[in-house]
XYZ file of C-alpha atoms in Angstrom:
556
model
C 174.646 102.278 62.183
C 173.145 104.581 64.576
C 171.459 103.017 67.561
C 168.309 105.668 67.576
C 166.921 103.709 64.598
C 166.262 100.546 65.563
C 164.833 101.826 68.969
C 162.851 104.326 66.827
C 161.165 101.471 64.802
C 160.497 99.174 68.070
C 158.385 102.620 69.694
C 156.901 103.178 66.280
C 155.758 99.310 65.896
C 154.462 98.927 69.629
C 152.530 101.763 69.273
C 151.028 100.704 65.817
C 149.994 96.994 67.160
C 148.622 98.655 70.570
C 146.456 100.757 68.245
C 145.373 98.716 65.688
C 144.479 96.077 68.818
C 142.274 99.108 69.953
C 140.642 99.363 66.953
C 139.549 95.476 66.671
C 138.438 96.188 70.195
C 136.076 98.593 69.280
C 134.688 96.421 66.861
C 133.957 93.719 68.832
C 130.556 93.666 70.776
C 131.091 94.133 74.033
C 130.232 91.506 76.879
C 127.260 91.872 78.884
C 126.625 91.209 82.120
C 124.666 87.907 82.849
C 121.816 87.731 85.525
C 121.037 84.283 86.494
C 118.605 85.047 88.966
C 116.506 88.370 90.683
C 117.254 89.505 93.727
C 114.613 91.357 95.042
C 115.365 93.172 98.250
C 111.812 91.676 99.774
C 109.044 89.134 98.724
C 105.685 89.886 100.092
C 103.399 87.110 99.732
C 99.622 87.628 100.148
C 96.792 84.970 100.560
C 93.401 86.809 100.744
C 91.142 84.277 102.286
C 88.312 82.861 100.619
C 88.812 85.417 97.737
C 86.734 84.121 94.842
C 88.634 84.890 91.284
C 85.708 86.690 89.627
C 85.548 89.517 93.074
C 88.462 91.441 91.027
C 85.651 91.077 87.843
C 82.426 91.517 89.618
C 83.881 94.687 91.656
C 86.252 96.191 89.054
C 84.670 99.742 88.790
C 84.759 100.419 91.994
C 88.299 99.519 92.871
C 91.536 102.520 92.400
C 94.151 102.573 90.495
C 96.277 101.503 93.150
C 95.251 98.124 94.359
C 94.469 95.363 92.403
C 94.224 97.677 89.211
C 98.195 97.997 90.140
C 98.994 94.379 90.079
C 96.923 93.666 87.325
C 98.260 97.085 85.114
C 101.810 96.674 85.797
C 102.450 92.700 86.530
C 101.020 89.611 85.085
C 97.213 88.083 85.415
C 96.348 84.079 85.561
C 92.805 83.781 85.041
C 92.772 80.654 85.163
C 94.804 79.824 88.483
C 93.109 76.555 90.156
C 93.541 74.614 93.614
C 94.586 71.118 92.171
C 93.671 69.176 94.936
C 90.615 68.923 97.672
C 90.004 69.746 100.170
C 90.106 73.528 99.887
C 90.145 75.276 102.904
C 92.599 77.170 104.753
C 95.116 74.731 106.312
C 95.907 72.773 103.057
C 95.365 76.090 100.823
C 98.574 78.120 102.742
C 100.219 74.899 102.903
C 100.111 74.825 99.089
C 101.136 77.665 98.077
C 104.003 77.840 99.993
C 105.403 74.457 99.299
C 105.050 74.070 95.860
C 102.970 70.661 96.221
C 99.492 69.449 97.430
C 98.541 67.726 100.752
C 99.625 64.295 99.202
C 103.134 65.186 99.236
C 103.142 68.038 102.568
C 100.302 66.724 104.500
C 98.117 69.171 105.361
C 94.680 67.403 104.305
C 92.371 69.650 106.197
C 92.591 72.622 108.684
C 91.777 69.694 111.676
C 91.516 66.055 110.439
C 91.387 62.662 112.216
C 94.838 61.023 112.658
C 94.151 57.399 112.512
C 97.715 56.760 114.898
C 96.518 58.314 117.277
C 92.751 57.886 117.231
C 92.036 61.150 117.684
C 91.071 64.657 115.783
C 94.437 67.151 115.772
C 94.601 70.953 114.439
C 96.840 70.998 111.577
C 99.006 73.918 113.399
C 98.547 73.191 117.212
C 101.681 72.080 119.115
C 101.142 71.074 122.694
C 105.001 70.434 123.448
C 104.921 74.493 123.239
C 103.591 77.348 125.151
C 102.579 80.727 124.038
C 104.221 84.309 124.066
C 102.467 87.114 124.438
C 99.150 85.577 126.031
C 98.017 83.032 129.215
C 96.059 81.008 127.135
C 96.779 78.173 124.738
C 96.065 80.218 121.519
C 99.782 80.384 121.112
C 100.892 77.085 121.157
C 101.444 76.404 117.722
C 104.255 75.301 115.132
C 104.408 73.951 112.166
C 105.241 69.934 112.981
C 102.657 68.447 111.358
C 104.145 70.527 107.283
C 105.905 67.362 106.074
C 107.774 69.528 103.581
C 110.236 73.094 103.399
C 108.395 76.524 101.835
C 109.835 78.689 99.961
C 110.130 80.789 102.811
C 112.363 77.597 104.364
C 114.380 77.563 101.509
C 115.162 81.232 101.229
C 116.794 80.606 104.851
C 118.569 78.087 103.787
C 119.734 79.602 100.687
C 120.667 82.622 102.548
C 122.759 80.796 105.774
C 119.586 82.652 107.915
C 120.529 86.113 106.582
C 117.112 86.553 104.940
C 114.478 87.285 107.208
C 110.956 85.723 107.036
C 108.258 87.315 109.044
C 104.680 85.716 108.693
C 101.687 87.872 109.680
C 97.511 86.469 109.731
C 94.903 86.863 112.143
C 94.331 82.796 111.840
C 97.362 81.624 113.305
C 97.413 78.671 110.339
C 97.548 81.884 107.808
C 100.821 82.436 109.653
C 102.300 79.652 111.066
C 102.209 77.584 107.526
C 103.585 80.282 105.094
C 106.028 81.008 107.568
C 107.362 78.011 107.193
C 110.307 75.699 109.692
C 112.741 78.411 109.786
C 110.746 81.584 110.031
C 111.886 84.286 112.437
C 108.682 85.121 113.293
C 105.033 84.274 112.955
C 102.213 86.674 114.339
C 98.540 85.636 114.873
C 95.416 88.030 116.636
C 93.820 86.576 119.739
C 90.363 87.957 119.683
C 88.180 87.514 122.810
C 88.187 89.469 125.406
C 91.959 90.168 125.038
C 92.880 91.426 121.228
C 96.446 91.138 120.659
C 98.892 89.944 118.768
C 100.824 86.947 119.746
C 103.071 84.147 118.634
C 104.438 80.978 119.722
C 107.665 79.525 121.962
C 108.504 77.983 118.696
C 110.199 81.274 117.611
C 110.485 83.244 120.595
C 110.743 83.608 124.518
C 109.110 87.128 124.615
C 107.292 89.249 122.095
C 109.517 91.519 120.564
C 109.140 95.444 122.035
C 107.269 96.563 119.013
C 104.644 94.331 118.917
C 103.953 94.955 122.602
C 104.135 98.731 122.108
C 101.503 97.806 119.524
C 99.337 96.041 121.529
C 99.150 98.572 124.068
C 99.031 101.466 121.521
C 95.104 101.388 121.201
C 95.280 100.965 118.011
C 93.406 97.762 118.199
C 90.507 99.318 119.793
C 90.189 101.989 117.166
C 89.054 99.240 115.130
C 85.870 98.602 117.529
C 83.244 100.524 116.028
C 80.345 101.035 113.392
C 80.703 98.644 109.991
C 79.725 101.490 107.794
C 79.897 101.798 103.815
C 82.778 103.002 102.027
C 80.270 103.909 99.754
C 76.766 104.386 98.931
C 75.385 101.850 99.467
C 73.098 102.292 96.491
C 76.219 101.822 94.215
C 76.502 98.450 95.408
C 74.551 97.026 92.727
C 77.293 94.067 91.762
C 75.774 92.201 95.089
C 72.201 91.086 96.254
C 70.310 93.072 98.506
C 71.272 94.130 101.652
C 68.321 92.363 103.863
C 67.865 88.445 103.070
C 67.268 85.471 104.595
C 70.983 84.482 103.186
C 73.243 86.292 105.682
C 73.836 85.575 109.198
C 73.764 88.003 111.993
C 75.507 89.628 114.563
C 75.054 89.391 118.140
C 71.786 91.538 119.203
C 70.984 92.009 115.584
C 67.477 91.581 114.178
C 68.626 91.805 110.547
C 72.056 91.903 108.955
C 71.437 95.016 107.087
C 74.226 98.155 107.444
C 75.232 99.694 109.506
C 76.029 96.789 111.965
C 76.973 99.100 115.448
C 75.981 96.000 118.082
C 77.205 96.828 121.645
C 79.878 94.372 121.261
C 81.030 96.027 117.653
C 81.351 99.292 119.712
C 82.873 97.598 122.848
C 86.557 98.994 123.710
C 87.355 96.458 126.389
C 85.471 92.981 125.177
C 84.401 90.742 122.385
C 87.678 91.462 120.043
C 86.681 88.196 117.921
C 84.380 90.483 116.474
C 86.491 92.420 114.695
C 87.564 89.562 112.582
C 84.061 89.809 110.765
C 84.289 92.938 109.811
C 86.838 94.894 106.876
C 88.620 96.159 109.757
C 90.480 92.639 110.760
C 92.030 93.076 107.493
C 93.163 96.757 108.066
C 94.553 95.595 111.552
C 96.601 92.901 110.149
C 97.849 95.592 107.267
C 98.650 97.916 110.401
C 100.280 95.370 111.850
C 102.735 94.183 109.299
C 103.275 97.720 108.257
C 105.192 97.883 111.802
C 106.856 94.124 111.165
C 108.284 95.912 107.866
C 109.656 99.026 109.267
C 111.086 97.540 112.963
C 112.340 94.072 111.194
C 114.195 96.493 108.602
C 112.732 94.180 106.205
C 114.217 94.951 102.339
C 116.777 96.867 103.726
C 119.975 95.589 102.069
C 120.687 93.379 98.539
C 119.614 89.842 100.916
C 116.576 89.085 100.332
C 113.928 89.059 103.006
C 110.162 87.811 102.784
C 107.071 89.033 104.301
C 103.793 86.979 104.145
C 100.418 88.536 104.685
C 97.390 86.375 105.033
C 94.062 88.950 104.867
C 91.532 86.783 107.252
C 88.707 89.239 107.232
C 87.314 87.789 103.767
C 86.572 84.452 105.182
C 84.889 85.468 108.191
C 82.623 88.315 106.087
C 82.228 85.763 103.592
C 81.375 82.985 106.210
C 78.833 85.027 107.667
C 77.184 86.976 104.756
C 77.994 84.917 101.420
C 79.441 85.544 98.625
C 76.641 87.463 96.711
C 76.013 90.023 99.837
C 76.610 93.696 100.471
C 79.055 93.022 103.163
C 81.037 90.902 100.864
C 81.575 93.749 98.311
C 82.026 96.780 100.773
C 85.079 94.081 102.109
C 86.959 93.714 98.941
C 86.287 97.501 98.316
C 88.356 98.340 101.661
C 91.155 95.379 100.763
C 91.371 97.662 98.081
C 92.491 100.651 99.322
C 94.779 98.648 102.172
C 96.723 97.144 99.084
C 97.148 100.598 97.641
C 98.490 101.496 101.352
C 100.977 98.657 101.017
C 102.094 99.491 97.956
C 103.086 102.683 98.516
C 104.723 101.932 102.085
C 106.883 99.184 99.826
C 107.505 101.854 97.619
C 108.431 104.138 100.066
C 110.735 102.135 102.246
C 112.123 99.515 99.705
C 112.056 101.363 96.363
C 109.631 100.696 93.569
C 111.682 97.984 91.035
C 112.889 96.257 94.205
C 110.190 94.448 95.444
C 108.002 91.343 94.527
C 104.732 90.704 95.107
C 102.036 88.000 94.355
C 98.662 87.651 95.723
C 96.742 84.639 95.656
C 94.119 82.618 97.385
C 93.323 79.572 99.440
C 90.290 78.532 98.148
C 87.075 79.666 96.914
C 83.590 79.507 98.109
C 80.066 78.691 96.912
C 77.469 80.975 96.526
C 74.731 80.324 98.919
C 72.870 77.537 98.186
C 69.801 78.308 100.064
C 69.656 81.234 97.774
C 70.959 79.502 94.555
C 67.762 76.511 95.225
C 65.122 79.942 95.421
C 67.426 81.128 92.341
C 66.243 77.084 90.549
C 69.323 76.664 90.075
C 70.290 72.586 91.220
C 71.835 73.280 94.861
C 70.492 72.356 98.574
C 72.747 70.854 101.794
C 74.051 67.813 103.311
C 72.764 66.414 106.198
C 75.630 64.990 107.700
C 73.995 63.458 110.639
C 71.109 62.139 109.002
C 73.837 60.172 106.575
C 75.995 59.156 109.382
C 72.844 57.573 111.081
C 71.610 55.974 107.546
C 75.426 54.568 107.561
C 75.424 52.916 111.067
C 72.302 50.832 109.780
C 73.791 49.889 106.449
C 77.048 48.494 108.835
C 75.153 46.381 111.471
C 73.116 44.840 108.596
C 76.700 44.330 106.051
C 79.185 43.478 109.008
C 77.000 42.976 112.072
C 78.878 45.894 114.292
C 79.470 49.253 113.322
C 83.190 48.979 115.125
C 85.064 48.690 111.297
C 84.386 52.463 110.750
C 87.038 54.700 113.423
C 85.428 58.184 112.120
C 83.291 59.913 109.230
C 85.227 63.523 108.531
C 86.220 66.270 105.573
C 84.017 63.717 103.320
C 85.989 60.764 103.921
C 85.297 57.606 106.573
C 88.522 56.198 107.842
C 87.968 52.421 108.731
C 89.486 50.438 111.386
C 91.693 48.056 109.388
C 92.197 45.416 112.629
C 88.436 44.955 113.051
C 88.184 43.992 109.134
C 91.046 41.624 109.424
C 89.759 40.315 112.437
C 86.554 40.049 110.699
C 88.408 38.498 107.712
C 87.337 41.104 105.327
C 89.268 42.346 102.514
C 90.425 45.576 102.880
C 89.705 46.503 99.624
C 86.245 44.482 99.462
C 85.247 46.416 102.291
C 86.230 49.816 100.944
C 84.299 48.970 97.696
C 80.888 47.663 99.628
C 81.000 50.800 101.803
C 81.725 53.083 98.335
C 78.918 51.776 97.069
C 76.693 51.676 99.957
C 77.214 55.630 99.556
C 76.928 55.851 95.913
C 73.271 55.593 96.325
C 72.696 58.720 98.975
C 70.925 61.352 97.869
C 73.068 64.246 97.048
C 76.308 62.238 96.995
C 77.583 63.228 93.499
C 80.707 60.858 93.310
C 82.818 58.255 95.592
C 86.178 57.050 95.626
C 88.440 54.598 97.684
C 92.118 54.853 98.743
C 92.921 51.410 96.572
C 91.641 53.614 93.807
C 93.585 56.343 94.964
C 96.985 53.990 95.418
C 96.419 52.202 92.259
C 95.686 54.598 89.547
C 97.402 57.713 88.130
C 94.262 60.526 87.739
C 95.148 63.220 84.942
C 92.245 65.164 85.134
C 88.561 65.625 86.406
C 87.232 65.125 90.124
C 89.502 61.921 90.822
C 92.671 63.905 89.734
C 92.298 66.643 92.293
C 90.824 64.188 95.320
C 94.552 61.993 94.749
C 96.252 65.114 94.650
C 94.414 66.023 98.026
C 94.920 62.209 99.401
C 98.015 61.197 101.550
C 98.649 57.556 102.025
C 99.620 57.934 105.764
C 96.869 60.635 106.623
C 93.671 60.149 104.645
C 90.651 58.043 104.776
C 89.605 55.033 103.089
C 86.992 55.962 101.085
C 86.153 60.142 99.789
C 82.858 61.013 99.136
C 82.207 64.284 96.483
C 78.419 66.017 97.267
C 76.574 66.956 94.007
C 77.423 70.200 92.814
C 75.775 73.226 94.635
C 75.737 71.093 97.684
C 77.884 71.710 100.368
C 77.093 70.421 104.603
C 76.684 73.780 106.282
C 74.069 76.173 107.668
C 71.808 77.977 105.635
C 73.225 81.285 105.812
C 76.555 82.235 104.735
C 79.051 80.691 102.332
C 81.667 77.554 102.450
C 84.392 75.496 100.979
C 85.770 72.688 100.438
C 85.145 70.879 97.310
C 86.958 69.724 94.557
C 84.272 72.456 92.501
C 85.089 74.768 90.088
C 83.753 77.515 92.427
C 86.262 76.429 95.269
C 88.956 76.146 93.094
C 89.610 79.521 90.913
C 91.162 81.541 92.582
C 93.191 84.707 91.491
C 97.280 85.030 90.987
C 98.790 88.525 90.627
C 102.075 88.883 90.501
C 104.047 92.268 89.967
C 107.629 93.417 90.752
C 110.774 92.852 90.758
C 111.355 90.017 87.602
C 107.913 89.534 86.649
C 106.623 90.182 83.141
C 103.449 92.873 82.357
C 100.634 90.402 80.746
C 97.860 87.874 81.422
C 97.224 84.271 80.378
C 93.877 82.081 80.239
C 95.854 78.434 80.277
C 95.193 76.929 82.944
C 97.756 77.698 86.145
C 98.037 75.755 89.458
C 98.620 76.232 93.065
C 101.760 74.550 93.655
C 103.048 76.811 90.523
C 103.703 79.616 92.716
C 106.314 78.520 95.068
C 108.684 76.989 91.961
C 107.982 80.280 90.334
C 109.142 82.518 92.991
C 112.116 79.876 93.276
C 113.005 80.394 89.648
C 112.563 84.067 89.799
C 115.129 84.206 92.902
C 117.713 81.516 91.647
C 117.219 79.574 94.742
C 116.055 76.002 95.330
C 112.535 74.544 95.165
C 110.802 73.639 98.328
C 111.622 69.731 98.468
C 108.324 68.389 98.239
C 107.419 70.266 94.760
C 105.561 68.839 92.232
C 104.315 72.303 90.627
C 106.297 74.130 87.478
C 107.827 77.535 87.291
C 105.493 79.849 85.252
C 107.667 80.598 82.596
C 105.141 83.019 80.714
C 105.451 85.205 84.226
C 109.025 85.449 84.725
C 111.219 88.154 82.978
């Protein structure tokens, strides 16, 4: 038999199986790619101080398309995003967001508080082991110690081996030092004065780098002194009261806080640089500022993902000063505005639109003036501290016969001096109770609560749930005090913070980018949310102190 045949019939049957395997091939569906995480080639995290969540309501016609209208348009809205915890103000509030969890679990129960180890008041970001860069004072010497827990800026490090870069940018240095983190590269803070520059702390540095002194000597900083002016007319500015009332405080020389505020040391170019961090312009500084961290820290450069944290101070100083329902307030938000469309378009620009994150949240609220609320009838007035404190003393000479068992009356909460009670063979708790009660019955003190309450009970909701969140065993006092609502101990001009209130608690969170859906939701979002959420987003590990949830209905 001829030996072509066989061979012929092998070629002929390979070549049928091959092509018949080909043809199944085709018909089976084909294997995508699986993403198990975003990679975003930057993060930029923004707290807006103070920022109230109905200013992106109250002020919505007036704001562009690129701004807030952005986030909102193409990312995802929680209207109902809430501080879970008290007290709300600035230390705790960048603490929170960046770690996922509340001051129970990080620390951070108030932006200075009295440490009962040491018998003495400390600054929850001052570090006197450390000296500052960049300046001859001690503004600089600062670090984040006293954060008992990573950020997600930390764990991005970590995740990365260091090859993600965190810079952290604020004019408070808490705004920067906190989001920033243990492991940040760099943190940047604005010493006012009479020397207005930027400077940072031993902690993360020998020397400023040459950027930020070519920025300090630039002048740019001293374009900023000048006339507070309008963006508008200021007849269009009829979302806010009006523009001369006994509600607002006043600059220096001023003999009403009407516009345009040009005081001699607004217009100064060589003094009085604090200044600037009450007007719309501290906010355009710091966005001038971390436009140059972004460009010479080649931040978002390459597939590693870096993170740059913006804290906009301006809006608690302005709102500080003026309130919440004044002029000032709204012509602030109106120029955030157009700074966030100036960010936007510099990420877009240098990092790519699609490859970026960004979420924008607050860290706390305020109340409305209550001077003004009380002329308005509505239930509202102020604490007098002092006069309590001196009511207090009496109530412990006649109950104990010294006033020695109380070490310090602070943030609403009186820390007792447990070796006096024992000494005194008291029950702690006994004594915790009597002076609860004792305080009860003040005028204007709404609710009370003790630290055996706080150890002994699991809160899930109302005023005790967010006071435990805010308490930490080793830090807090013995027994927390809650004013009535509308009352708040401050001066009667200007607006604060610092309740457990509704009106200190909502705050906004935007997020857009990179991984995030396009939508809103009205159930009710958290604080320590944000961090896990980012986490999730990235693929990377939650801070180790969270107790908040990834926002599924944000995430792609």
């Amino acid at each position: 038999m001829s030996v072509t045949k066989p061979l012929t019939l092998v070629v002929f049957l390979c070549v049928f199986v091959v092509a018949t395997a080909q043809r199944r091939n085709k018909n089976l569906p084909q294997v995508q790619p699986v993403e198990i995480a975003q990679s975003p080639k930057l993060v930029v995290g923004i707290v807006v101080d103070q920022m109230r969540y109905d200013y992106l309501t109250r002020f919505w016609n007036h704001y562009g398309d690129e701004g807030f209208k952005r986030m909102i348009r193409d990312g995802f809205n929680c209207k109902n995003h809430h501080f879970n915890y008290a007290p709300t103000s600035t230390g705790p509030g960048h603490a929170s967001v960046y770690t996922g969890t509340t001051p129970a679990t990080h620390g951070i129960i108030g932006n200075n508080w009295y440490d009962k180890y040491q018998d003495k008041e400390v600054y929850c970001a001052s570090d006197d082991r450390l000296f500052s860069v960049g300046s001859t004072s001690d503004a600089g010497k600062m670090s984040p110690h006293r954060l008992l827990t990573t950020t997600i800026t930390d764990q991005l490090r970590l995740h990365t081996q260091k090859r993600g870069k965190v810079i952290a940018v604020a004019l408070k240095d808490r705004g920067a030092v906190l989001p920033g983190g243990h492991m940040a590269n760099a943190a940047y803070w604005f010493e006012g004065g009479d020397t207005g520059k930027w400077i940072s702390s031993s902690y993360y540095m020998t020397d400023l780098p040459q950027w930020v002194k070519d920025f300090n000597t630039s002048g740019k900083i001293q374009e900023y002194k000048k006339a507070w002016t309008t963006l508008k007319d200021i007849a269009l500015y009829t979302e806010s009261g009006t523009d001369n009332n006994a509600y607002e405080g006043l600059f220096e020389e001023e003999t009403a806080p009407t516009f345009p505020h040009s005081t001699p040391n607004l217009l100064s170019k060589t003094k009085d640089f604090e200044i600037i961090k009450y007007t719309p312009y501290g906010n355009s500084l710091t966005l001038d500022f971390a436009l140059e961290a972004l460009e010479h820290e080649s931040l978002g450069v390459d597939s590693i993902t870096d993170f740059l944290a913006i804290s906009f101070s301006s809006t608690d100083y302005v709102g500080h000063k003026f309130g919440v329902n004044s002029k000032e307030i709204q012509d602030t938000y109106l120029r955030l505005d157009l700074d966030l469309a100036r960010l936007f378009n510099r990420l877009d620009e240098k990092v790519g639109a699609g490859n970026y994150t960004v979420f924008l949240t607050a860290d706390h609220g305020a109340i409305n003036v209550p001077a003004y609320l009380r002329d308005e009838q509505i239930p509202s007035n102020y604490l007098d501290m002092e006069a309590l404190k001196s009511k207090f003393i009496e109530f412990q000479k006649y109950k104990f016969g010294t006033t020695d068992v109380v070490k310090n009356i602070s943030n609403y909460q009186v820390f007792l001096d447990h070796k006096v009670i024992h000494n005194l063979d008291i029950d702690l708790n006994d004594a915790q109770e009597e002076i609860a009660r004792e305080l009860l019955g003040y005028e204007q003190v709404n609710q009370v609560y003790t630290a055996t309450q706080m150890w002994q009970n699991d809160y899930t909701q109302g005023i005790p749930y967010i006071l435990q969140n805010g308490y930490n065993q080793k830090r807090s006092g013995d027994v927390l005090l809650v004013p009535s609502p509308g009352y708040t101990a401050y001066h009667e001009t200007g607006s604060t913070h610092g309740s457990p209130m509704i009106y200190d608690t909502h705050v906004p969170l935007l997020l857009f980018g990179k991984g995030v859906k396009q939508g809103s939701t009205v159930n009710r979002t958290e604080i320590p949310d944000i961090a896990p959420t980012m986490a999730a987003l990235m693929g990377i590990a939650f801070p180790n102190g969270t107790t908040g949830r990834p926002l599924r209905e944000v995430l792609e």
